[in-house]
Short mmCIF file of C-alpha atoms in Angstrom, two decimals:
data_model
loop_
_atom_site.label_atom_id
_atom_site.label_comp_id
_atom_site.label_asym_id
_atom_site.label_seq_id
_atom_site.Cartn_x
_atom_site.Cartn_y
_atom_site.Cartn_z
CA MET A 1 -47.79 14.71 19.49
CA VAL A 2 -51.10 12.81 19.53
CA ARG A 3 -51.84 11.17 22.85
CA VAL A 4 -53.66 7.87 22.55
CA PRO A 5 -55.68 6.80 25.63
CA ARG A 6 -53.95 3.71 26.92
CA TRP A 7 -56.90 1.32 27.03
CA ILE A 8 -58.88 2.83 24.19
CA ALA A 9 -59.13 -0.43 22.27
CA ILE A 10 -61.19 -2.16 24.98
CA PRO A 11 -64.13 0.31 25.14
CA ILE A 12 -64.16 0.68 21.36
CA LEU A 13 -64.39 -3.10 20.89
CA ALA A 14 -67.00 -3.39 23.64
CA ALA A 15 -69.10 -0.73 21.89
CA ALA A 16 -68.70 -2.49 18.54
CA ILE A 17 -69.86 -5.78 20.08
CA ALA A 18 -72.88 -4.11 21.69
CA LEU A 19 -73.83 -2.45 18.39
CA ALA A 20 -73.44 -5.70 16.46
CA ALA A 21 -75.54 -7.59 19.00
CA TRP A 22 -78.31 -4.94 18.83
CA TRP A 23 -78.35 -4.40 15.05
CA GLY A 24 -79.27 -7.62 13.28
CA PRO A 25 -77.45 -7.05 9.93
CA ALA A 26 -74.16 -6.67 11.85
CA HIS A 27 -74.42 -9.91 13.82
CA TRP A 28 -71.85 -11.62 11.61
CA THR A 29 -69.17 -9.08 12.63
CA LEU A 30 -69.17 -10.58 16.13
CA ILE A 31 -66.82 -13.28 14.81
CA LEU A 32 -64.31 -10.45 14.37
CA TRP A 33 -64.97 -8.21 17.37
CA VAL A 34 -65.23 -10.88 20.08
CA PRO A 35 -61.78 -12.46 19.42
CA LEU A 36 -60.22 -8.99 19.21
CA LEU A 37 -61.72 -8.05 22.57
CA GLY A 38 -60.37 -11.28 24.02
CA ILE A 39 -56.89 -10.43 22.74
CA ALA A 40 -57.15 -6.89 24.14
CA LEU A 41 -58.21 -8.15 27.57
CA TYR A 42 -55.37 -10.68 27.57
CA ASP A 43 -52.88 -7.94 26.64
CA ALA A 44 -54.12 -5.79 29.52
CA VAL A 45 -53.40 -8.44 32.15
CA GLN A 46 -50.32 -10.24 30.77
CA ARG A 47 -47.01 -9.39 32.45
CA HIS A 48 -44.34 -9.85 29.76
CA HIS A 49 -44.73 -6.85 27.41
CA SER A 50 -45.07 -3.33 28.78
CA LEU A 51 -46.45 -1.80 25.59
CA ARG A 52 -49.16 -4.42 25.21
CA ARG A 53 -50.10 -4.07 28.89
CA ASN A 54 -50.42 -0.30 28.56
CA TYR A 55 -51.90 -0.24 25.04
CA PRO A 56 -53.87 -3.47 24.60
CA LEU A 57 -54.21 -4.65 21.00
CA ILE A 58 -52.98 -1.35 19.53
CA ALA A 59 -49.38 -2.07 20.57
CA ARG A 60 -49.42 -5.16 18.36
CA MET A 61 -49.34 -2.84 15.35
CA ARG A 62 -45.73 -2.11 16.26
CA TRP A 63 -44.70 -5.71 15.64
CA LEU A 64 -46.67 -5.79 12.39
CA PHE A 65 -44.80 -2.79 10.98
CA GLU A 66 -41.48 -4.07 12.31
CA ALA A 67 -42.09 -7.28 10.37
CA LEU A 68 -43.03 -5.35 7.22
CA ARG A 69 -40.28 -2.73 7.53
CA PRO A 70 -37.50 -4.61 5.65
CA PHE A 71 -39.81 -5.33 2.73
CA LEU A 72 -41.27 -1.82 2.58
CA TYR A 73 -37.77 -0.37 2.67
CA ALA A 74 -36.38 -2.72 0.02
CA TYR A 75 -39.22 -2.30 -2.44
CA ILE A 76 -40.35 1.28 -1.85
CA VAL A 77 -37.72 3.38 -0.05
CA GLU A 78 -34.37 1.92 -1.09
CA SER A 79 -32.52 3.64 -3.95
CA PRO A 80 -30.56 1.66 -6.57
CA LEU A 81 -27.29 2.36 -4.75
CA ASP A 82 -28.62 1.56 -1.29
CA GLY A 83 -29.07 -1.82 0.27
CA ARG A 84 -26.80 -3.86 2.46
CA PRO A 85 -24.93 -6.12 2.18
CA PHE A 86 -25.54 -5.79 -1.60
CA ALA A 87 -26.97 -2.71 -3.29
CA ARG A 88 -29.89 -3.03 -5.66
CA THR A 89 -27.66 -2.33 -8.68
CA GLU A 90 -25.31 -5.13 -7.66
CA ARG A 91 -28.12 -7.62 -7.29
CA ASP A 92 -29.72 -6.49 -10.56
CA LEU A 93 -26.46 -7.13 -12.42
CA VAL A 94 -26.36 -10.72 -11.17
CA TYR A 95 -30.05 -11.27 -11.95
CA ALA A 96 -29.65 -9.93 -15.49
CA ARG A 97 -26.63 -12.06 -16.26
CA ALA A 98 -28.17 -15.16 -14.72
CA LYS A 99 -31.32 -14.76 -16.82
CA GLY A 100 -29.44 -13.85 -19.97
CA ASP A 101 -31.10 -10.42 -20.00
CA LEU A 102 -29.57 -7.14 -21.11
CA ASP A 103 -26.92 -6.19 -18.51
CA SER A 104 -25.80 -2.83 -19.91
CA HIS A 105 -26.49 0.46 -18.09
CA PRO A 106 -27.93 3.66 -19.61
CA PHE A 107 -27.02 7.32 -19.22
CA GLY A 108 -23.65 6.94 -17.46
CA THR A 109 -22.53 5.91 -14.01
CA GLU A 110 -24.65 6.66 -10.96
CA LEU A 111 -21.59 6.62 -8.72
CA ASP A 112 -20.09 9.84 -7.43
CA VAL A 113 -16.71 9.69 -9.16
CA TYR A 114 -15.28 12.32 -6.83
CA SER A 115 -16.16 10.47 -3.62
CA ASP A 116 -14.10 7.80 -1.92
CA GLU A 117 -16.52 5.13 -3.15
CA TYR A 118 -14.98 5.39 -6.61
CA GLU A 119 -12.07 3.37 -7.94
CA TRP A 120 -11.09 2.55 -11.48
CA MET A 121 -8.92 0.35 -13.69
CA SER A 122 -6.58 2.09 -16.16
CA HIS A 123 -7.52 1.37 -19.77
CA SER A 124 -5.15 1.57 -22.72
CA ILE A 125 -5.11 3.58 -25.92
CA ALA A 126 -4.17 0.31 -27.62
CA PRO A 127 -6.54 -2.43 -26.39
CA THR A 128 -5.65 -6.03 -27.16
CA ALA A 129 -7.68 -8.62 -29.01
CA HIS A 130 -9.99 -11.04 -27.25
CA GLY A 131 -7.22 -13.18 -25.75
CA ASP A 132 -7.43 -16.82 -24.69
CA ARG A 133 -10.68 -16.66 -22.75
CA GLY A 134 -10.44 -20.34 -21.89
CA ALA A 135 -7.23 -19.84 -19.92
CA ARG A 136 -7.25 -21.36 -16.44
CA VAL A 137 -5.12 -21.41 -13.29
CA HIS A 138 -2.77 -24.34 -12.72
CA VAL A 139 -3.12 -25.33 -9.04
CA GLY A 140 -0.58 -27.77 -7.63
CA THR A 141 3.06 -27.61 -6.60
CA SER A 142 5.70 -30.17 -7.53
CA GLN A 143 4.55 -32.12 -4.43
CA CYS A 144 1.11 -32.60 -6.01
CA SER A 145 0.71 -35.40 -8.56
CA LYS A 146 -2.84 -34.49 -9.62
CA PRO A 147 -2.93 -30.72 -10.18
CA TYR A 148 -6.17 -28.94 -11.02
CA GLN A 149 -6.91 -26.32 -13.64
CA SER A 150 -9.16 -23.79 -11.92
CA ALA A 151 -11.59 -21.37 -13.54
CA LEU A 152 -11.28 -17.67 -12.77
CA LEU A 153 -14.55 -17.64 -10.83
CA ASN A 154 -15.88 -20.52 -8.76
CA ILE A 155 -18.56 -21.23 -6.16
CA SER A 156 -17.35 -20.49 -2.67
CA ALA A 157 -17.99 -22.63 0.40
CA MET A 158 -21.69 -23.13 1.27
CA SER A 159 -22.76 -26.25 3.13
CA PHE A 160 -25.70 -28.56 2.66
CA GLY A 161 -27.75 -27.75 5.72
CA SER A 162 -27.08 -24.07 5.33
CA LEU A 163 -28.39 -24.26 1.77
CA SER A 164 -31.23 -26.47 0.63
CA ALA A 165 -30.81 -29.71 -1.27
CA ASN A 166 -32.26 -28.11 -4.41
CA ALA A 167 -29.85 -25.17 -4.14
CA ILE A 168 -26.85 -27.49 -3.79
CA GLU A 169 -28.00 -29.52 -6.77
CA ALA A 170 -28.51 -26.44 -8.94
CA LEU A 171 -25.11 -25.00 -8.03
CA ASN A 172 -23.32 -28.25 -8.78
CA LEU A 173 -25.14 -28.85 -12.03
CA GLY A 174 -24.35 -25.27 -13.06
CA ALA A 175 -20.69 -25.82 -12.14
CA ARG A 176 -20.56 -28.95 -14.29
CA MET A 177 -22.21 -27.18 -17.22
CA GLY A 178 -19.85 -24.19 -16.94
CA ASP A 179 -16.68 -26.16 -16.06
CA PHE A 180 -15.86 -24.47 -12.76
CA TYR A 181 -15.67 -25.82 -9.24
CA HIS A 182 -18.12 -26.02 -6.36
CA ASP A 183 -16.80 -25.80 -2.78
CA THR A 184 -18.76 -28.04 -0.41
CA GLY A 185 -18.41 -25.85 2.68
CA GLU A 186 -17.53 -27.59 5.94
CA GLY A 187 -20.86 -29.45 6.09
CA GLY A 188 -19.55 -32.39 4.08
CA PHE A 189 -19.77 -33.93 0.61
CA SER A 190 -23.50 -34.60 0.42
CA PRO A 191 -25.48 -36.74 -2.06
CA TYR A 192 -26.68 -33.47 -3.61
CA HIS A 193 -23.09 -32.44 -4.34
CA ARG A 194 -22.49 -35.83 -5.95
CA LYS A 195 -25.64 -36.16 -8.05
CA HIS A 196 -24.63 -34.11 -11.11
CA GLY A 197 -20.88 -34.68 -11.16
CA GLY A 198 -19.58 -31.09 -11.05
CA ASP A 199 -16.02 -30.51 -9.86
CA ILE A 200 -15.80 -30.46 -6.07
CA VAL A 201 -13.45 -28.80 -3.63
CA TRP A 202 -13.98 -30.65 -0.37
CA GLU A 203 -13.67 -28.31 2.58
CA LEU A 204 -12.58 -29.73 5.93
CA GLY A 205 -13.48 -27.66 8.96
CA SER A 206 -12.75 -28.37 12.59
CA GLY A 207 -15.72 -30.78 12.78
CA TYR A 208 -14.21 -33.05 10.07
CA PHE A 209 -17.69 -33.76 8.74
CA GLY A 210 -17.73 -36.78 6.50
CA CYS A 211 -14.33 -37.98 7.76
CA ARG A 212 -14.61 -38.11 11.55
CA ASP A 213 -14.65 -40.84 14.15
CA ASP A 214 -17.25 -41.20 16.87
CA ALA A 215 -15.31 -38.78 19.11
CA GLY A 216 -15.28 -36.07 16.43
CA HIS A 217 -11.61 -36.47 15.49
CA PHE A 218 -10.19 -36.83 12.00
CA ASP A 219 -10.49 -40.35 10.56
CA PRO A 220 -7.92 -40.95 7.78
CA GLU A 221 -9.68 -44.04 6.41
CA ARG A 222 -13.00 -42.27 5.98
CA PHE A 223 -11.18 -39.33 4.44
CA ARG A 224 -9.38 -41.54 1.93
CA ASP A 225 -12.61 -43.22 0.85
CA THR A 226 -14.17 -39.89 -0.12
CA ALA A 227 -11.10 -37.88 -1.18
CA GLN A 228 -10.17 -40.40 -3.87
CA ASN A 229 -13.54 -39.94 -5.56
CA ASP A 230 -12.78 -38.58 -9.04
CA GLN A 231 -15.32 -35.77 -8.56
CA VAL A 232 -13.24 -34.34 -5.68
CA ARG A 233 -10.57 -32.21 -7.34
CA MET A 234 -8.98 -30.37 -4.40
CA ILE A 235 -8.99 -30.40 -0.58
CA GLU A 236 -9.43 -27.19 1.42
CA ILE A 237 -8.59 -26.91 5.12
CA LYS A 238 -10.85 -24.29 6.64
CA LEU A 239 -9.03 -22.35 9.36
CA SER A 240 -11.58 -19.54 9.61
CA GLN A 241 -14.26 -17.75 7.60
CA GLY A 242 -14.82 -14.07 7.09
CA ALA A 243 -18.28 -13.79 8.64
CA LYS A 244 -17.29 -15.32 11.99
CA PRO A 245 -13.53 -15.89 12.15
CA GLY A 246 -12.28 -17.80 15.18
CA HIS A 247 -15.81 -18.85 16.14
CA GLY A 248 -17.11 -22.41 16.16
CA GLY A 249 -20.72 -23.35 15.72
CA VAL A 250 -23.52 -25.64 16.85
CA LEU A 251 -26.30 -27.07 14.71
CA PRO A 252 -29.03 -27.86 17.27
CA GLY A 253 -30.10 -31.48 17.53
CA PRO A 254 -33.64 -30.94 16.20
CA LYS A 255 -32.15 -29.62 12.94
CA VAL A 256 -29.83 -32.62 12.50
CA SER A 257 -32.02 -34.62 10.15
CA ALA A 258 -31.23 -38.11 8.90
CA GLU A 259 -29.79 -36.66 5.67
CA ILE A 260 -27.57 -34.15 7.45
CA ALA A 261 -26.47 -36.77 9.97
CA ALA A 262 -25.48 -39.19 7.19
CA THR A 263 -23.59 -36.50 5.27
CA ARG A 264 -21.70 -35.21 8.29
CA GLY A 265 -21.17 -38.54 10.03
CA VAL A 266 -22.89 -37.47 13.25
CA PRO A 267 -25.79 -38.97 15.26
CA GLU A 268 -29.25 -37.95 14.10
CA GLY A 269 -31.06 -35.62 16.47
CA HIS A 270 -27.96 -34.71 18.49
CA ASP A 271 -26.20 -31.33 18.61
CA CYS A 272 -23.62 -31.10 15.81
CA ILE A 273 -20.61 -29.14 17.08
CA SER A 274 -17.92 -27.38 15.05
CA PRO A 275 -15.13 -26.45 17.49
CA ALA A 276 -13.38 -23.13 17.12
CA ALA A 277 -9.99 -24.83 16.61
CA HIS A 278 -8.76 -27.97 14.86
CA SER A 279 -7.81 -31.06 16.86
CA ALA A 280 -5.67 -32.53 14.04
CA PHE A 281 -2.91 -29.94 14.56
CA SER A 282 -1.93 -27.09 16.87
CA THR A 283 1.17 -25.55 15.25
CA PRO A 284 2.09 -24.38 11.74
CA VAL A 285 4.50 -27.31 11.28
CA GLU A 286 1.84 -29.79 12.38
CA MET A 287 -0.66 -28.19 10.01
CA LEU A 288 1.68 -28.60 7.05
CA ALA A 289 2.45 -32.20 8.00
CA TRP A 290 -1.31 -32.86 8.12
CA ALA A 291 -1.78 -31.13 4.74
CA ALA A 292 0.91 -33.39 3.26
CA LYS A 293 -0.87 -36.40 4.76
CA LEU A 294 -4.17 -35.29 3.21
CA ARG A 295 -2.45 -34.91 -0.15
CA ASP A 296 -1.11 -38.47 0.07
CA LEU A 297 -4.43 -39.92 1.26
CA SER A 298 -6.29 -38.16 -1.57
CA GLY A 299 -4.00 -39.67 -4.17
CA GLY A 300 -1.95 -36.54 -4.82
CA LYS A 301 -4.65 -33.87 -5.17
CA PRO A 302 -3.98 -30.19 -4.32
CA VAL A 303 -4.40 -29.25 -0.66
CA GLY A 304 -4.80 -25.67 0.52
CA ILE A 305 -6.09 -23.56 3.37
CA LYS A 306 -8.87 -21.00 3.65
CA LEU A 307 -8.77 -18.26 6.26
CA CYS A 308 -9.76 -14.75 7.15
CA VAL A 309 -6.60 -12.91 8.19
CA GLY A 310 -6.56 -12.06 11.86
CA GLN A 311 -3.22 -11.75 13.66
CA PRO A 312 -0.64 -11.04 10.94
CA HIS A 313 2.22 -12.91 12.58
CA GLU A 314 0.28 -16.17 12.15
CA ILE A 315 0.46 -15.81 8.35
CA TYR A 316 4.19 -15.36 8.63
CA ALA A 317 4.37 -18.41 10.90
CA VAL A 318 2.83 -20.51 8.10
CA MET A 319 5.36 -19.05 5.62
CA LYS A 320 8.26 -19.86 7.95
CA ALA A 321 6.93 -23.38 8.42
CA MET A 322 6.80 -23.93 4.64
CA ILE A 323 10.38 -22.70 4.31
CA GLU A 324 11.73 -24.73 7.24
CA THR A 325 9.94 -28.01 6.46
CA GLY A 326 9.97 -27.83 2.67
CA ILE A 327 6.29 -28.83 2.68
CA ARG A 328 4.18 -26.63 0.45
CA LEU A 329 0.53 -25.77 0.50
CA ASP A 330 -0.81 -25.84 -3.04
CA TYR A 331 -3.01 -22.79 -2.56
CA ILE A 332 -4.36 -20.30 -0.04
CA VAL A 333 -7.87 -18.80 -0.15
CA VAL A 334 -8.22 -15.46 1.64
CA ASP A 335 -11.74 -14.77 2.90
CA GLY A 336 -12.61 -11.18 3.72
CA ALA A 337 -14.41 -10.05 6.87
CA GLU A 338 -17.19 -8.83 4.57
CA GLY A 339 -17.91 -12.45 3.66
CA GLY A 340 -21.37 -13.83 4.42
CA THR A 341 -22.80 -16.86 6.16
CA GLY A 342 -26.17 -18.27 7.13
CA ALA A 343 -25.87 -17.10 10.72
CA ALA A 344 -23.14 -15.44 12.79
CA PRO A 345 -22.89 -13.46 16.03
CA VAL A 346 -23.31 -9.77 15.21
CA GLU A 347 -20.09 -8.84 17.00
CA PHE A 348 -18.11 -11.27 14.84
CA SER A 349 -19.76 -10.18 11.58
CA ASN A 350 -19.21 -6.50 12.32
CA ARG A 351 -16.00 -6.28 14.31
CA VAL A 352 -13.75 -9.35 13.94
CA GLY A 353 -11.43 -10.15 11.03
CA MET A 354 -9.53 -8.30 8.33
CA PRO A 355 -11.42 -7.08 5.23
CA LEU A 356 -10.55 -8.78 1.95
CA ARG A 357 -8.46 -5.98 0.47
CA GLU A 358 -6.04 -5.71 3.39
CA GLY A 359 -6.03 -9.47 3.96
CA LEU A 360 -5.36 -10.31 0.32
CA ILE A 361 -2.53 -7.79 0.09
CA PHE A 362 -0.98 -9.08 3.31
CA VAL A 363 -1.01 -12.74 2.20
CA ARG A 364 0.21 -11.73 -1.26
CA ASN A 365 3.11 -9.88 0.36
CA ALA A 366 3.88 -12.86 2.60
CA LEU A 367 4.04 -15.25 -0.37
CA VAL A 368 6.00 -12.84 -2.60
CA GLY A 369 8.31 -11.80 0.24
CA CYS A 370 9.16 -15.45 0.92
CA GLY A 371 9.59 -16.31 -2.77
CA LEU A 372 6.58 -18.64 -2.75
CA LYS A 373 4.06 -16.77 -4.93
CA GLY A 374 3.55 -18.60 -8.18
CA GLU A 375 4.33 -21.96 -6.68
CA VAL A 376 1.62 -21.48 -4.06
CA LYS A 377 -1.50 -20.07 -5.70
CA LEU A 378 -3.65 -17.38 -4.09
CA ALA A 379 -7.45 -17.02 -4.30
CA ALA A 380 -9.82 -14.34 -3.03
CA SER A 381 -13.28 -14.76 -1.54
CA GLY A 382 -15.49 -11.99 -0.24
CA LYS A 383 -18.43 -10.18 -1.84
CA VAL A 384 -17.26 -10.34 -5.44
CA HIS A 385 -20.12 -10.22 -7.96
CA SER A 386 -18.80 -8.59 -11.14
CA GLY A 387 -15.98 -8.66 -13.66
CA ALA A 388 -14.66 -5.42 -12.15
CA GLY A 389 -14.49 -7.12 -8.76
CA LEU A 390 -12.53 -9.98 -10.29
CA ALA A 391 -10.12 -7.51 -11.90
CA VAL A 392 -9.56 -5.74 -8.57
CA ASN A 393 -8.76 -9.06 -6.89
CA ASN A 394 -6.29 -9.90 -9.67
CA ALA A 395 -4.62 -6.52 -9.23
CA LEU A 396 -4.16 -7.24 -5.52
CA GLY A 397 -2.52 -10.59 -6.16
CA ALA A 398 -5.30 -13.16 -6.56
CA ASP A 399 -4.98 -15.91 -9.16
CA TRP A 400 -8.71 -16.59 -9.09
CA SER A 401 -11.81 -15.60 -7.11
CA ASN A 402 -14.66 -17.40 -5.38
CA ALA A 403 -18.16 -16.08 -4.76
CA ALA A 404 -20.98 -17.32 -2.55
CA ARG A 405 -23.79 -14.78 -2.22
CA ALA A 406 -23.54 -13.76 -5.88
CA PHE A 407 -24.26 -17.36 -6.85
CA MET A 408 -27.15 -17.36 -4.37
CA PHE A 409 -28.56 -14.37 -6.26
CA SER A 410 -28.21 -16.33 -9.48
CA LEU A 411 -30.42 -19.01 -7.87
CA GLY A 412 -33.08 -16.38 -7.14
CA CYS A 413 -32.11 -15.14 -3.64
CA VAL A 414 -33.79 -11.77 -2.99
CA GLN A 415 -31.69 -10.78 0.05
CA SER A 416 -34.61 -11.20 2.44
CA LEU A 417 -32.07 -11.83 5.24
CA GLN A 418 -33.99 -14.87 6.49
CA CYS A 419 -31.12 -17.37 6.07
CA HIS A 420 -30.92 -18.09 9.80
CA THR A 421 -34.66 -18.63 10.30
CA ASP A 422 -35.31 -21.53 7.89
CA ARG A 423 -37.93 -19.30 6.25
CA CYS A 424 -36.05 -18.34 3.07
CA PRO A 425 -38.85 -17.37 0.64
CA THR A 426 -36.97 -18.53 -2.46
CA GLY A 427 -36.01 -22.02 -1.24
CA VAL A 428 -32.27 -21.30 -1.32
CA ALA A 429 -31.37 -21.28 2.39
CA THR A 430 -33.98 -23.52 4.00
CA GLN A 431 -34.62 -27.17 4.73
CA ASP A 432 -38.38 -26.71 4.41
CA PRO A 433 -39.53 -29.01 1.54
CA GLY A 434 -42.43 -26.71 0.73
CA ARG A 435 -40.17 -23.71 0.27
CA GLN A 436 -37.54 -25.73 -1.62
CA ARG A 437 -40.20 -26.68 -4.15
CA GLY A 438 -40.01 -23.19 -5.64
CA LEU A 439 -36.39 -23.75 -6.69
CA VAL A 440 -36.38 -25.79 -9.91
CA VAL A 441 -32.93 -27.34 -10.25
CA GLU A 442 -32.60 -27.46 -14.03
CA ASP A 443 -33.79 -23.87 -14.52
CA LYS A 444 -31.57 -22.43 -11.80
CA ALA A 445 -28.52 -24.46 -12.88
CA GLU A 446 -28.59 -22.75 -16.26
CA ARG A 447 -28.75 -19.39 -14.49
CA VAL A 448 -25.72 -20.31 -12.41
CA ARG A 449 -23.81 -21.22 -15.57
CA ARG A 450 -24.83 -18.04 -17.39
CA PHE A 451 -23.89 -15.77 -14.49
CA GLN A 452 -20.41 -17.28 -14.12
CA ALA A 453 -19.72 -17.19 -17.87
CA ALA A 454 -20.89 -13.59 -18.28
CA THR A 455 -18.91 -12.39 -15.27
CA VAL A 456 -15.68 -14.04 -16.40
CA ASN A 457 -16.29 -12.67 -19.89
CA ALA A 458 -16.61 -9.17 -18.38
CA LEU A 459 -13.23 -9.67 -16.68
CA TRP A 460 -11.68 -10.53 -20.04
CA ASP A 461 -13.30 -7.45 -21.61
CA ILE A 462 -11.68 -5.27 -18.93
CA THR A 463 -8.35 -7.06 -19.42
CA CYS A 464 -8.39 -6.39 -23.16
CA ALA A 465 -9.43 -2.76 -22.64
CA MET A 466 -6.35 -2.37 -20.42
CA GLY A 467 -4.09 -3.54 -23.26
CA LEU A 468 -3.21 -6.79 -21.48
CA ASP A 469 -3.22 -10.37 -22.67
CA THR A 470 -4.39 -12.12 -19.48
CA PRO A 471 -6.00 -11.11 -16.16
CA TRP A 472 -2.83 -12.24 -14.37
CA GLN A 473 -1.04 -9.27 -15.91
CA ILE A 474 -3.25 -6.83 -13.99
CA MET A 475 -0.95 -5.18 -11.45
CA PRO A 476 -1.46 -2.86 -8.47
CA HIS A 477 -0.44 0.19 -10.50
CA HIS A 478 -3.38 -0.47 -12.86
CA LEU A 479 -5.89 0.07 -10.02
CA HIS A 480 -6.60 3.62 -8.88
CA GLU A 481 -8.47 4.71 -5.79
CA ARG A 482 -9.78 8.10 -4.73
CA LEU A 483 -8.45 9.34 -1.37
CA ASN A 484 -10.74 12.37 -1.23
CA SER A 485 -12.53 14.64 -3.70
CA ALA A 486 -9.25 16.27 -4.78
CA ARG A 487 -6.71 13.41 -4.66
CA SER A 488 -6.37 9.92 -6.04
CA ASP A 489 -3.49 7.52 -6.60
CA SER A 490 -2.69 4.01 -7.81
CA ILE A 491 -3.13 1.31 -5.22
CA ASP A 492 0.61 0.56 -5.04
CA ARG A 493 1.12 4.12 -3.76
CA ILE A 494 -1.48 3.61 -1.05
CA TYR A 495 -0.56 0.10 0.13
CA LYS A 496 2.88 -1.51 0.29
CA PHE A 497 3.53 -4.31 -2.22
CA TYR A 498 6.69 -6.27 -1.39
CA GLU A 499 9.43 -7.27 -3.77
CA ARG A 500 10.18 -10.97 -4.25
CA GLY A 501 12.29 -12.46 -1.47
CA VAL A 502 12.45 -9.33 0.69
CA LEU A 503 11.27 -11.14 3.84
CA LEU A 504 14.14 -13.58 3.46
CA ASP A 505 16.81 -11.09 2.43
CA ASP A 506 15.98 -7.92 4.37
CA PRO A 507 12.95 -8.38 6.65
CA ASP A 508 13.76 -5.30 8.74
CA SER A 509 13.15 -3.08 5.71
CA VAL A 510 9.42 -3.86 5.42
CA ALA A 511 6.52 -2.22 7.23
CA SER A 512 5.46 -5.52 8.83
CA ALA A 513 8.91 -6.35 10.21
CA ARG A 514 7.60 -6.63 13.77
CA TYR A 515 5.12 -9.32 12.74
CA TRP A 516 7.86 -11.25 10.96
CA ALA A 517 9.94 -11.12 14.14
CA MET A 518 6.97 -12.39 16.18
CA ALA A 519 6.39 -15.42 13.92
CA ARG A 520 7.75 -18.91 14.54
CA ALA A 521 7.23 -22.12 12.63
CA ASP A 522 6.58 -24.23 15.73
CA SER A 523 3.77 -22.13 17.20
CA PHE A 524 0.87 -19.88 16.23
CA ARG A 525 1.62 -17.83 19.37
CA ALA A 526 3.64 -14.65 18.97
CA VAL A 527 7.20 -14.29 20.22
CA LEU A 528 7.06 -11.08 22.25
#
């Protein structure tokens, strides 16, 4: 190990200054050496950083390489299958489809097909024809007078404020061009969502942004004024999100610009608070009554919930409330714990919430077991980026899927992981006008459209290869997963998939019987 003298920078710089002062041709270098000596002397006497105090100037190299490390790793060290949250191959697929470039892969799979990373869909000896590739999902129960026909892949919730104005515009214009929907996120229905007229799902979080009174509570009149806009096609009650389930949020006052304040209905320059829990309801029955009220106020549009599954008995409590009251949600969106966001506490991102696969299966079983699946539609959200991912979600019970980060990639996101700093280099997740300038709305909107169309087309290709007519025919037994290098099985032999009505007819026979017994329609708390 090389030992570096602790204060070596100071005598070296002093010698350089003396040499430059003595030798005329080097006088100009004093403009470099003198400031560096000043920095070194300051480092030696400052009291906040031990390394800089012990190794003046030289220790600053550590911070330089720490700043460069993510970029050096991503562009030089990282292999095609590395990279988190999305591997290079996953990002490249989105980029290629968004640009309309060749998206095929040469020389066979790079995955280890005998490791537990591998799963596959079962193809057929007798593939079907192309099928009705324009088929859509009917969303809306008999209690909904204005049902919506959803695409198989839509833009998941991302708020204005988290994303830039240009990014919101490009996403919405792409959604209009491709005939799929754009979820507003809980940050409200901004002018940038409205500008191009793409279908909107208006998400209501606990802050009720865009439909709140001065105290931060739900305001039915303000809600009605916006919800009856023809561009708003569905209403989504956000209970939790995968990246930080059960956690509220605060947008600091300095970041609450005039635009954000107007969109959210909050005072400019003041902290904008999203509580962890809703104030409009506190029990499953109250939630359903509020959902029915939202449906009426919107003029009969579909109303659903979005959540990351946490305590399983709470899902059953919602099912029991639907059965006891007769009020139906029109749809449920399950967000996986692998879902992303602009900023979240590390502990919540890494250790709170159920991953999409287990959460989707659990909610599917709850709906099927209570005889509600089909009437109440089910959507999946969480790291999907390909037609294969859509097919997996369909196999697990989803009627359609939503994606967020994949659409960010289609806008040009390079996964720099600077979303929370307002220094996004591509102008996607920043409010800096100079950085936003790099994102040209019309160009990126076409990329959004192309990516969605190519991904849905890939889902249909897989469906036809499986010998099926529609993606909704993909069942758990079509999906196989490797357990170890020597064993694999279909997913219905690994997870339990309930029969229709079993929770009503024989709840003690299912693996989750204890959660069913804990659930009650009049409370989210467990009966112990």
